[in-house]
Coordinates of C-alpha atoms and ligand atoms in Angstrom, one line a residue:
M22 CA 56.2 41.4 384.1
R23 CA 58.7 43.6 382.2
N24 CA 57.4 47.2 381.4
N25 CA 58.9 47.3 377.7
S26 CA 55.6 50.0 377.0
I27 CA 55.6 52.0 373.4
R28 CA 56.6 55.3 374.9
S29 CA 56.3 56.9 371.3
V30 CA 55.0 57.3 368.3
L31 CA 55.9 59.1 365.0
I32 CA 53.2 59.4 362.6
L33 CA 54.2 59.9 358.4
G34 CA 51.8 61.9 356.8
G35 CA 49.4 64.5 357.7
G36 CA 46.0 63.5 355.3
T37 CA 43.2 61.7 356.4
A38 CA 44.9 58.8 357.8
G39 CA 48.2 60.4 359.7
W40 CA 45.4 63.4 361.8
T41 CA 42.5 60.7 362.1
A42 CA 45.6 57.7 363.8
A43 CA 46.7 61.2 365.6
A44 CA 43.7 62.5 367.1
V45 CA 41.9 58.0 368.1
L46 CA 46.0 57.4 369.6
A47 CA 45.9 60.9 371.7
K48 CA 42.2 60.2 372.9
A49 CA 42.7 56.2 373.9
F50 CA 46.6 56.9 375.5
G51 CA 46.4 60.4 376.3
R52 CA 49.6 62.1 377.6
Q53 CA 51.2 58.1 378.4
V54 CA 52.2 57.5 374.5
A55 CA 53.6 61.2 373.0
I56 CA 52.4 61.2 368.9
T57 CA 54.5 63.1 366.6
V58 CA 52.9 63.4 363.1
V59 CA 55.5 65.1 360.4
E60 CA 54.3 66.4 357.0
S61 CA 54.9 68.5 354.5
D62 CA 53.1 71.2 353.0
R63 CA 55.0 70.7 349.8
I64 CA 54.3 67.8 349.2
G65 CA 50.0 68.2 350.2
T66 CA 47.3 65.5 350.5
V67 CA 45.5 63.5 347.5
G68 CA 43.0 66.1 348.0
V69 CA 40.1 64.1 347.1
G70 CA 37.6 61.1 349.7
E71 CA 34.6 62.8 350.0
A72 CA 32.0 60.6 351.0
T73 CA 31.8 57.7 353.7
I74 CA 30.0 54.8 355.3
P75 CA 28.3 54.7 358.6
Q76 CA 31.3 53.2 360.8
I77 CA 32.5 56.7 361.0
R78 CA 29.6 58.0 363.5
H79 CA 31.4 55.4 366.3
I80 CA 35.0 57.1 365.3
N81 CA 33.7 60.4 365.6
A82 CA 31.4 59.5 369.0
F83 CA 34.5 57.9 370.8
L84 CA 36.7 61.5 369.5
G85 CA 33.6 63.2 371.5
F86 CA 32.6 65.4 368.4
D87 CA 29.6 67.3 368.6
E88 CA 27.4 66.5 365.1
A89 CA 26.7 70.5 364.5
D90 CA 30.4 71.6 365.2
F91 CA 31.3 68.5 362.8
L92 CA 29.0 69.5 360.2
R93 CA 30.1 73.5 359.4
A94 CA 33.7 72.3 360.0
T95 CA 34.1 70.4 357.1
K96 CA 30.6 71.5 354.9
A97 CA 29.2 68.2 355.4
S98 CA 25.7 67.0 353.9
Y99 CA 23.8 63.6 355.0
K100 CA 24.7 60.9 352.8
L101 CA 21.8 57.5 353.4
G102 CA 23.1 55.6 350.5
I103 CA 24.4 55.1 346.9
Q104 CA 22.4 55.6 343.4
F105 CA 23.7 53.9 340.6
N106 CA 22.8 54.1 337.6
G107 CA 23.4 52.2 334.2
W108 CA 25.5 49.9 335.9
G109 CA 23.3 46.7 334.8
A110 CA 22.3 48.2 331.5
E111 CA 22.1 51.6 330.2
G112 CA 19.4 53.6 331.7
E113 CA 19.2 51.2 335.0
S114 CA 19.4 52.6 338.2
Y115 CA 19.4 50.8 341.9
L116 CA 20.3 52.0 345.4
H117 CA 22.7 50.8 348.1
A118 CA 21.0 52.6 350.8
F119 CA 22.2 52.4 354.5
G120 CA 20.5 50.1 357.2
D121 CA 17.8 48.1 357.5
I122 CA 15.3 46.9 354.8
G123 CA 12.2 45.5 356.7
A124 CA 12.6 43.5 359.1
P125 CA 12.7 39.7 359.8
L126 CA 10.1 37.1 361.0
G127 CA 11.5 35.1 363.7
L128 CA 14.0 33.2 361.4
T129 CA 13.6 34.1 358.4
P130 CA 15.0 37.1 356.7
F131 CA 12.5 39.6 354.7
H132 CA 13.5 39.7 351.5
H133 CA 12.5 36.6 351.5
Y134 CA 8.9 37.3 352.1
W135 CA 9.2 40.2 349.8
L136 CA 10.9 38.2 346.9
R137 CA 6.8 36.0 347.6
G138 CA 5.2 38.3 347.7
R139 CA 6.8 40.3 344.2
D140 CA 6.1 36.7 343.1
S141 CA 2.1 37.2 343.8
G142 CA 2.1 40.5 342.9
V143 CA 1.2 41.7 346.8
A144 CA 4.8 43.4 347.0
T145 CA 5.9 46.7 345.3
V146 CA 9.3 47.9 344.7
L147 CA 12.3 47.2 347.7
D148 CA 13.2 50.6 348.3
D149 CA 9.5 51.2 350.0
Y150 CA 10.4 48.9 352.6
S151 CA 13.7 50.7 353.9
L152 CA 13.3 54.3 355.2
N153 CA 17.3 55.9 353.7
A154 CA 15.9 54.2 350.8
A155 CA 12.2 55.7 350.7
A156 CA 13.5 59.3 351.9
A157 CA 16.1 59.4 350.2
L158 CA 14.5 59.3 347.1
Q159 CA 12.4 61.9 348.0
E160 CA 15.5 64.1 349.3
R161 CA 14.1 64.6 352.9
F162 CA 16.5 64.3 356.4
A163 CA 15.4 63.7 359.7
P164 CA 17.0 61.4 362.4
I165 CA 14.9 59.5 363.5
E166 CA 15.9 55.9 365.7
R167 CA 13.2 54.2 364.8
I168 CA 9.6 54.1 363.4
G169 CA 7.3 54.8 366.1
Q170 CA 6.8 51.9 368.8
T171 CA 7.4 49.2 365.8
R172 CA 10.7 46.7 365.5
L173 CA 11.5 48.8 362.5
S174 CA 14.4 50.7 362.8
G175 CA 15.1 54.4 361.6
M176 CA 17.8 56.2 359.5
R177 CA 21.2 54.9 358.9
P178 CA 22.9 58.4 357.8
V179 CA 26.3 58.9 357.3
Y180 CA 28.1 62.1 355.8
H181 CA 29.4 63.5 352.4
F182 CA 32.5 66.2 353.2
D183 CA 35.5 67.9 352.8
A184 CA 38.1 65.4 353.6
G185 CA 41.3 68.2 353.7
L186 CA 38.5 69.6 356.5
Y187 CA 37.5 66.9 358.0
A188 CA 42.0 65.9 358.7
A189 CA 41.7 69.9 359.9
F190 CA 38.9 69.0 362.2
L191 CA 40.9 66.1 363.4
R192 CA 44.7 67.9 363.7
R193 CA 42.5 70.0 365.9
S194 CA 41.3 67.3 368.3
A195 CA 44.7 65.6 368.1
E196 CA 46.5 69.0 369.5
S197 CA 44.7 69.6 371.8
D198 CA 45.3 65.8 373.2
G199 CA 48.8 66.9 373.0
V200 CA 49.9 65.5 369.5
R201 CA 53.2 67.8 368.5
R202 CA 53.1 68.5 364.6
I203 CA 56.4 68.9 362.2
E204 CA 56.1 70.4 359.1
G205 CA 59.2 69.1 356.9
E206 CA 60.0 66.3 354.4
V207 CA 61.2 62.7 355.7
A208 CA 64.3 62.1 353.3
D209 CA 65.7 58.9 355.2
A210 CA 65.2 56.3 357.5
T211 CA 67.7 54.2 359.6
R212 CA 67.2 50.4 360.5
K213 CA 68.0 48.7 363.8
G214 CA 70.5 46.3 363.2
E215 CA 69.2 43.4 360.7
R216 CA 65.8 43.3 361.4
D217 CA 62.4 44.6 359.8
H218 CA 62.9 47.6 362.4
I219 CA 63.3 51.4 362.0
A220 CA 65.2 53.2 365.0
S221 CA 64.7 56.8 363.1
V222 CA 63.9 59.4 360.4
T223 CA 65.8 61.9 359.1
L224 CA 63.8 65.2 357.4
Q225 CA 65.7 67.1 354.6
S226 CA 66.5 69.7 357.4
G227 CA 68.6 67.4 359.1
E228 CA 66.6 67.0 362.4
T229 CA 66.6 63.3 363.1
L230 CA 63.3 61.6 364.7
A231 CA 63.8 58.7 366.9
A232 CA 60.4 56.6 368.0
D233 CA 59.2 53.0 369.2
L234 CA 56.5 52.9 366.9
F235 CA 55.7 54.5 363.3
I236 CA 53.1 54.7 361.6
D237 CA 53.3 55.1 357.8
C238 CA 50.2 57.9 356.7
S239 CA 52.4 59.1 353.3
G240 CA 50.1 57.8 350.5
F241 CA 50.9 56.7 347.4
R242 CA 54.2 57.2 348.5
A243 CA 54.5 54.9 350.9
V244 CA 57.6 56.5 352.3
L245 CA 58.3 54.1 355.3
I246 CA 56.5 50.4 354.5
E247 CA 57.9 50.1 351.0
G248 CA 60.5 52.9 350.5
A249 CA 62.3 52.0 353.8
L250 CA 61.1 48.6 354.6
G251 CA 60.3 47.4 350.3
A252 CA 56.8 45.6 352.1
A253 CA 55.5 44.0 349.1
Y254 CA 52.2 45.5 347.4
D255 CA 49.8 42.6 346.3
D256 CA 48.2 44.2 343.0
W257 CA 44.7 43.9 342.1
S258 CA 44.2 45.6 338.4
H259 CA 43.2 42.4 337.1
W260 CA 39.9 41.9 339.0
L261 CA 39.5 45.9 339.4
P262 CA 41.1 47.4 336.1
C263 CA 40.2 51.0 336.7
D264 CA 44.0 53.0 337.2
R265 CA 43.1 56.6 337.2
A266 CA 41.0 59.3 338.2
V267 CA 40.0 62.8 337.2
A268 CA 38.2 64.9 339.6
V269 CA 37.0 68.7 339.8
P270 CA 34.2 70.2 342.4
C271 CA 31.1 72.2 340.5
E272 CA 28.8 74.9 341.4
H273 CA 25.1 73.2 342.9
G274 CA 22.4 72.5 340.3
A275 CA 18.9 72.9 341.6
R276 CA 19.1 69.8 343.6
F277 CA 21.0 68.6 346.9
R278 CA 20.2 65.3 347.0
P279 CA 21.0 63.1 350.3
F280 CA 23.1 60.1 348.2
T281 CA 26.1 59.7 346.4
Q282 CA 25.3 59.3 342.5
A283 CA 27.6 56.6 340.4
T284 CA 27.4 56.1 337.2
A285 CA 28.9 54.1 334.4
R286 CA 30.6 55.9 331.9
A287 CA 32.2 54.5 328.5
A288 CA 35.5 52.9 330.4
G289 CA 34.8 53.3 334.1
W290 CA 31.8 55.6 336.4
Q291 CA 31.7 59.1 337.5
W292 CA 30.9 60.1 341.0
R293 CA 29.1 63.0 341.8
I294 CA 28.9 64.2 345.9
P295 CA 27.0 67.4 347.4
L296 CA 28.9 69.2 349.8
Q297 CA 27.3 72.0 351.4
H298 CA 29.1 75.0 348.9
R299 CA 30.0 72.5 346.0
V300 CA 30.0 69.4 344.5
G301 CA 32.5 67.1 343.8
N302 CA 32.6 65.0 340.6
G303 CA 35.2 62.2 338.9
L304 CA 35.9 60.1 336.6
V305 CA 37.2 56.7 337.6
Y306 CA 38.5 54.7 334.4
S307 CA 40.7 52.3 332.8
S308 CA 43.6 53.8 330.5
A309 CA 43.6 50.8 328.6
Y310 CA 40.1 51.9 327.2
M311 CA 39.9 55.5 327.9
S312 CA 42.2 58.6 326.9
D313 CA 43.2 60.9 329.5
D314 CA 41.8 63.5 327.2
A315 CA 38.6 61.8 326.8
A316 CA 38.3 61.3 330.2
H317 CA 38.6 65.3 331.3
A318 CA 35.8 65.7 328.3
A319 CA 33.4 62.9 330.1
L320 CA 33.7 64.8 333.1
L321 CA 33.5 67.9 331.8
A322 CA 30.4 67.6 330.0
N323 CA 28.4 65.8 332.9
L324 CA 28.1 68.4 336.1
E325 CA 25.3 69.9 337.0
G326 CA 27.0 72.9 337.6
A327 CA 30.2 75.5 336.1
P328 CA 33.4 74.3 337.0
L329 CA 34.8 75.4 340.3
D330 CA 38.4 74.2 339.6
E331 CA 41.0 72.8 337.0
P332 CA 40.3 69.0 336.8
R333 CA 42.7 67.2 338.6
Q334 CA 44.1 63.6 337.3
L335 CA 45.3 60.6 339.7
R336 CA 46.8 57.3 339.1
F337 CA 47.1 54.6 341.3
T338 CA 47.3 50.5 341.0
T339 CA 44.0 49.0 343.3
G340 CA 45.3 46.5 345.6
M341 CA 46.8 46.0 349.2
R342 CA 50.0 46.2 350.6
A343 CA 51.3 42.3 351.6
A344 CA 51.6 42.7 355.4
P345 CA 50.7 46.0 356.4
W346 CA 52.1 45.9 359.0
T347 CA 55.5 45.2 358.8
G348 CA 58.5 44.9 362.1
N349 CA 57.6 48.5 363.6
V350 CA 56.0 50.1 361.0
V351 CA 52.1 49.9 360.5
A352 CA 50.7 51.5 357.3
L353 CA 47.3 53.3 356.7
G354 CA 45.4 54.9 354.2
L355 CA 46.6 55.0 350.9
S356 CA 49.9 53.5 352.1
A357 CA 48.2 49.7 353.1
G358 CA 46.4 49.9 349.9
F359 CA 43.7 51.0 347.6
L360 CA 40.4 50.5 346.4
E361 CA 38.3 52.4 344.4
P362 CA 35.9 54.8 345.8
L363 CA 33.1 52.8 344.4
E364 CA 31.9 51.9 347.9
S365 CA 33.4 54.9 349.7
T366 CA 35.4 52.6 351.6
S367 CA 39.0 53.7 351.8
I368 CA 37.8 56.3 355.1
H369 CA 35.9 53.5 356.8
L370 CA 39.8 51.2 356.3
I371 CA 42.0 53.6 358.1
Q372 CA 39.5 53.8 361.1
S373 CA 38.8 50.4 361.0
G374 CA 42.8 50.0 360.7
I375 CA 43.2 52.0 363.9
D376 CA 41.2 50.1 365.9
R377 CA 42.6 46.9 365.4
L378 CA 45.8 48.2 365.8
I379 CA 44.8 49.8 369.2
K380 CA 43.3 46.1 369.7
S381 CA 46.8 44.6 368.7
F382 CA 49.1 47.2 370.3
P383 CA 52.1 45.9 371.1
D384 CA 55.3 47.1 373.0
R385 CA 58.8 48.0 371.9
S386 CA 59.5 44.1 370.8
C387 CA 56.4 44.4 368.1
D388 CA 56.3 40.7 368.5
P389 CA 55.4 39.2 364.9
A390 CA 52.6 37.1 366.0
L391 CA 50.7 40.3 366.9
A392 CA 51.8 42.0 363.1
A393 CA 50.9 38.4 361.8
E394 CA 47.5 38.9 363.4
Y395 CA 46.7 42.2 362.6
N396 CA 47.6 41.3 358.8
R397 CA 45.7 38.3 358.7
Q398 CA 42.2 40.4 359.7
T399 CA 43.5 43.2 357.7
R400 CA 43.8 40.9 354.4
F401 CA 39.5 39.5 355.2
E402 CA 38.4 43.0 355.4
Y403 CA 40.4 44.4 351.9
E404 CA 39.5 41.3 350.4
T405 CA 35.9 41.3 351.4
V406 CA 35.5 44.7 350.1
R407 CA 37.5 43.9 346.6
D408 CA 34.9 41.0 346.5
F409 CA 31.8 43.4 346.8
L410 CA 33.2 45.5 344.3
I411 CA 34.2 43.9 341.9
A412 CA 30.7 42.2 342.0
H413 CA 29.5 45.7 340.6
Y414 CA 31.6 45.4 337.3
H415 CA 31.3 41.6 336.5
L416 CA 27.5 42.1 336.9
N417 CA 26.9 44.7 334.1
R418 CA 24.8 43.9 331.3
R419 CA 26.8 47.0 329.3
A420 CA 27.8 47.2 325.2
E421 CA 31.2 49.3 325.3
P422 CA 34.6 46.8 325.4
F423 CA 35.6 47.9 328.6
W424 CA 32.7 46.6 330.6
K425 CA 32.2 43.5 328.4
A426 CA 35.8 42.5 329.6
V427 CA 34.8 42.9 332.9
R428 CA 32.1 41.1 332.2
A429 CA 34.0 38.0 331.0
M430 CA 36.8 38.0 333.9
A431 CA 37.6 35.2 335.9
I432 CA 36.2 36.4 339.5
P433 CA 37.0 35.1 343.0
G434 CA 35.7 31.7 344.2
G435 CA 34.3 33.2 347.5
L436 CA 32.3 36.0 345.2
A437 CA 31.2 33.3 342.3
Q438 CA 29.6 31.2 344.7
K439 CA 27.9 34.3 346.6
I440 CA 26.9 34.6 343.8
A441 CA 25.9 31.0 342.8
I442 CA 23.9 30.5 346.3
F443 CA 21.7 33.6 345.6
R444 CA 20.9 33.0 342.4
A445 CA 19.7 29.7 343.5
S446 CA 17.7 30.0 346.2
G447 CA 17.9 34.0 347.6
Q448 CA 20.0 33.4 350.3
I449 CA 22.6 35.4 351.0
H450 CA 25.5 34.4 353.8
R451 CA 27.1 37.0 355.2
K452 CA 31.1 36.3 355.4
H453 CA 31.9 36.7 359.2
D454 CA 32.1 39.9 360.1
E455 CA 32.5 41.7 356.7
L456 CA 31.9 45.1 356.3
F457 CA 29.0 44.8 353.6
A458 CA 26.1 43.0 355.5
E459 CA 22.9 41.0 354.0
T460 CA 21.4 44.3 352.4
A461 CA 24.1 45.4 350.6
W462 CA 24.4 42.5 349.0
L463 CA 20.4 42.2 348.3
Q464 CA 20.3 45.8 346.9
L465 CA 23.8 44.9 344.7
L466 CA 22.7 41.4 343.2
L467 CA 19.2 42.7 342.6
G468 CA 19.9 45.9 341.7
Q469 CA 22.5 44.3 338.7
G470 CA 19.9 42.0 337.7
V471 CA 20.8 38.5 339.3
E472 CA 17.7 37.0 339.4
P473 CA 16.8 33.6 342.2
V474 CA 14.9 31.1 341.2
A475 CA 13.8 30.6 344.8
Y476 CA 13.0 32.1 348.0
H477 CA 13.3 30.4 351.3
P478 CA 10.6 27.8 352.3
L479 CA 9.9 29.0 355.5
A480 CA 8.4 32.4 353.9
D481 CA 5.9 30.2 352.7
A482 CA 4.5 29.5 356.2
L483 CA 2.5 32.6 356.4
E484 CA -1.1 32.6 355.1
P485 CA -1.1 34.7 352.5
Q486 CA -3.3 37.5 353.7
A487 CA -0.9 38.0 356.5
L488 CA 2.1 38.3 353.8
Q489 CA -0.1 40.9 352.1
R490 CA -0.4 42.7 355.3
F491 CA 3.4 42.3 356.6
L492 CA 3.9 43.9 353.5
S493 CA 1.9 46.8 353.1
D494 CA 2.0 47.6 356.5
I495 CA 5.7 48.3 356.5
A496 CA 5.7 50.1 353.7
A497 CA 2.9 52.4 354.7
L498 CA 4.4 52.4 357.9
I499 CA 7.6 54.1 356.0
A500 CA 6.0 56.3 353.8
R501 CA 4.3 58.1 356.6
E502 CA 7.0 58.5 358.3
T503 CA 9.1 59.6 354.9
A504 CA 6.4 62.2 354.8
K505 CA 6.5 64.3 358.2
M506 CA 10.4 65.0 357.5
P507 CA 11.5 67.8 355.9
S508 CA 13.5 68.6 352.9
H509 CA 17.6 67.6 353.1
R510 CA 18.2 71.1 353.0
D511 CA 15.8 72.0 355.3
F512 CA 17.3 70.2 357.7
L513 CA 20.7 71.0 357.3
D514 CA 20.1 74.0 357.6
R515 CA 18.1 74.3 361.0
V516 CA 21.1 72.4 361.9
L517 CA 24.0 75.0 360.9
A518 CA 21.8 77.7 362.5
T519 CA 22.3 75.8 366.0
V520 CA 25.0 77.7 368.2
P521 CA 28.2 76.4 367.8
T522 CA 29.9 75.0 370.8
Q523 CA 33.0 76.1 369.6
E524 CA 34.8 78.1 367.4
P525 CA 34.6 76.5 363.7
I526 CA 37.6 75.9 361.2
H527 CA 38.6 78.1 358.5
G528 CA 40.4 76.6 355.7
Ligands
FAD23 C1 40.3 59.3 343.0 C2 39.6 59.1 344.3 C3 38.8 59.4 345.3 C4 38.8 59.0 346.2 N1 37.6 59.0 347.3 C5 37.0 58.5 348.3 C6 35.9 58.6 349.0 O1 35.1 59.3 348.2 N2 35.5 58.6 350.1 C7 36.6 57.1 350.9 O2 36.0 57.0 352.4 N3 37.8 57.4 350.6 C8 38.2 58.3 349.1 N4 39.2 58.0 348.5 C9 40.7 57.4 349.6 C10 40.7 58.7 350.6 O3 41.2 60.0 349.7 C11 42.1 58.6 350.8 O4 41.8 57.0 351.5 C12 42.6 59.5 352.6 O5 42.4 60.8 351.8 C13 43.6 59.0 353.2 O6 44.9 59.5 352.2 P1 46.1 59.1 353.0 O7 46.0 60.0 354.3 O8 46.6 57.9 353.3 O9 46.9 60.0 352.0 P2 47.3 61.5 351.5 O10 45.9 62.4 351.9 O11 47.7 61.6 350.0 O12 48.0 62.1 352.7 C14 49.6 61.6 352.9 C15 50.8 62.5 353.1 O13 51.7 62.2 353.7 C16 52.8 63.1 353.4 N5 53.9 63.2 353.4 C17 54.3 62.2 352.1 N6 55.3 61.7 351.7 C18 56.0 62.7 353.0 C19 57.1 62.8 353.2 N7 58.6 62.4 352.7 N8 57.9 63.4 354.3 C20 57.0 64.2 355.0 N9 55.3 63.8 355.1 C21 54.9 63.1 353.3 C22 52.2 64.3 353.0 O14 52.2 66.0 352.6 C23 50.7 64.1 353.2 O15 50.4 64.8 354.4 C24 39.5 58.4 347.2 C25 40.7 58.0 346.5 C26 41.0 58.4 345.3 C27 42.1 58.3 344.5

């Protein structure tokens, strides 16, 4: 067999995407591949992105991070879900809590029993059957794997963190695994003949850096994938019309919630993300319906403490790169696409992109068949996340012009079908291995007022008393387990007080 292995990888960009790629590739390939990160202090990073979803635990485990070190270094808090306020109608609220809800009986998902129980008055609210939800609402936390000796699963926590500190934490891991960092600004790229391949990049200093494979993590600038190779971008702003955000950190109020809040506002929505030392806030809005001044004012009027900085303005176009892997360039992070942060998916999309890249790792020829498969899988993931986000907008019952317009928009066929199936039967069909599981869809659809007219007929097989016992046993077990947990703040303080295993990172 020919040996045409990749010997060098150049990663352009040192944000969350660049340092995640560097740390994971270095851990996976060791010294077999020389990895260089080029980043520009002058350009800096996007500087937002504080909430994650459960998959981050896999990457942290792969990189061998100790959880207490990670929490200390990134000023993280625990996150059990997202609370959506005002997305159905003003004043309504629901949780998208991670993890299981109840437990299936035989072949039938739990929520069909719950729907039947709700009809007959023996079920309480859905949150009572989810350990993450029950703990979140009481602001408690403990890392429980399983509830006692039962088949009920335990907590599924993730984190809120300072993304800049996370990038620094990843950088330490990458550099200790041999990654070379160069500070400088890429000014030009030289192509290899006529093909969509880059041979080298040239820095403003005049230094030229060649590599076999280039990973474009240059953020919204997309220096290589778009600047050098001209790869097209699929614009999805007709479905996700918010195109701006303004962000500002503030002091903590009295609460220390283990969940993100996403509150609908007149022409968009506001996030609130509690970290150890501050609360991250931002308003995502549509510039067609709200001016920048009005957005600044609305954000500053809705903080739980004094602002700690000047508000920062960001602009974006929702969508994805038509071919995120083109030639010998793979785009990751914001250069590959952007789906607004409503369900905290961007950092996950970086991680799953790296995972896919490792699975389809090419040799120096960068066979187009591998790129095509990578691009197919990436598109599937982006499109299914996109549809989940669109549902939040489309299913609103608010009165403002922005909300009326997104309610009336034509939605992708797959999403319309999903909503129709749920309305008719209570069934939720996960599309292959799409990111959001049935429980996520269930909470979204019910939370935004989609009421099914039926539940699965198998749920009727249970005698009424058995149904009542089944539901009340689960709720009681969850309530008992939650009551034993310490508060989120107490648990975190306890973890942070443990002896560090390594020097913490500052800055
Ligand atoms: C408003 C908003 C809120 C968000 N909230 C979340 C969230 O809650 N959860 C989540 O998962 N994600 C969130 N994201 C997304 C998240 O911020 C990004 O996915 C993540 O930070 C990765 O960014 P990046 O590394 O791709 O780009 P960046 O952070 O922009 O990094 C780009 C890097 O490229 C370098 N660079 C650029 N051009 C050059 C050049 N010519 N030469 C050398 N270096 C160069 C820069 O210096 C920098 O190091 C949010 C994004 C936005 C806009």
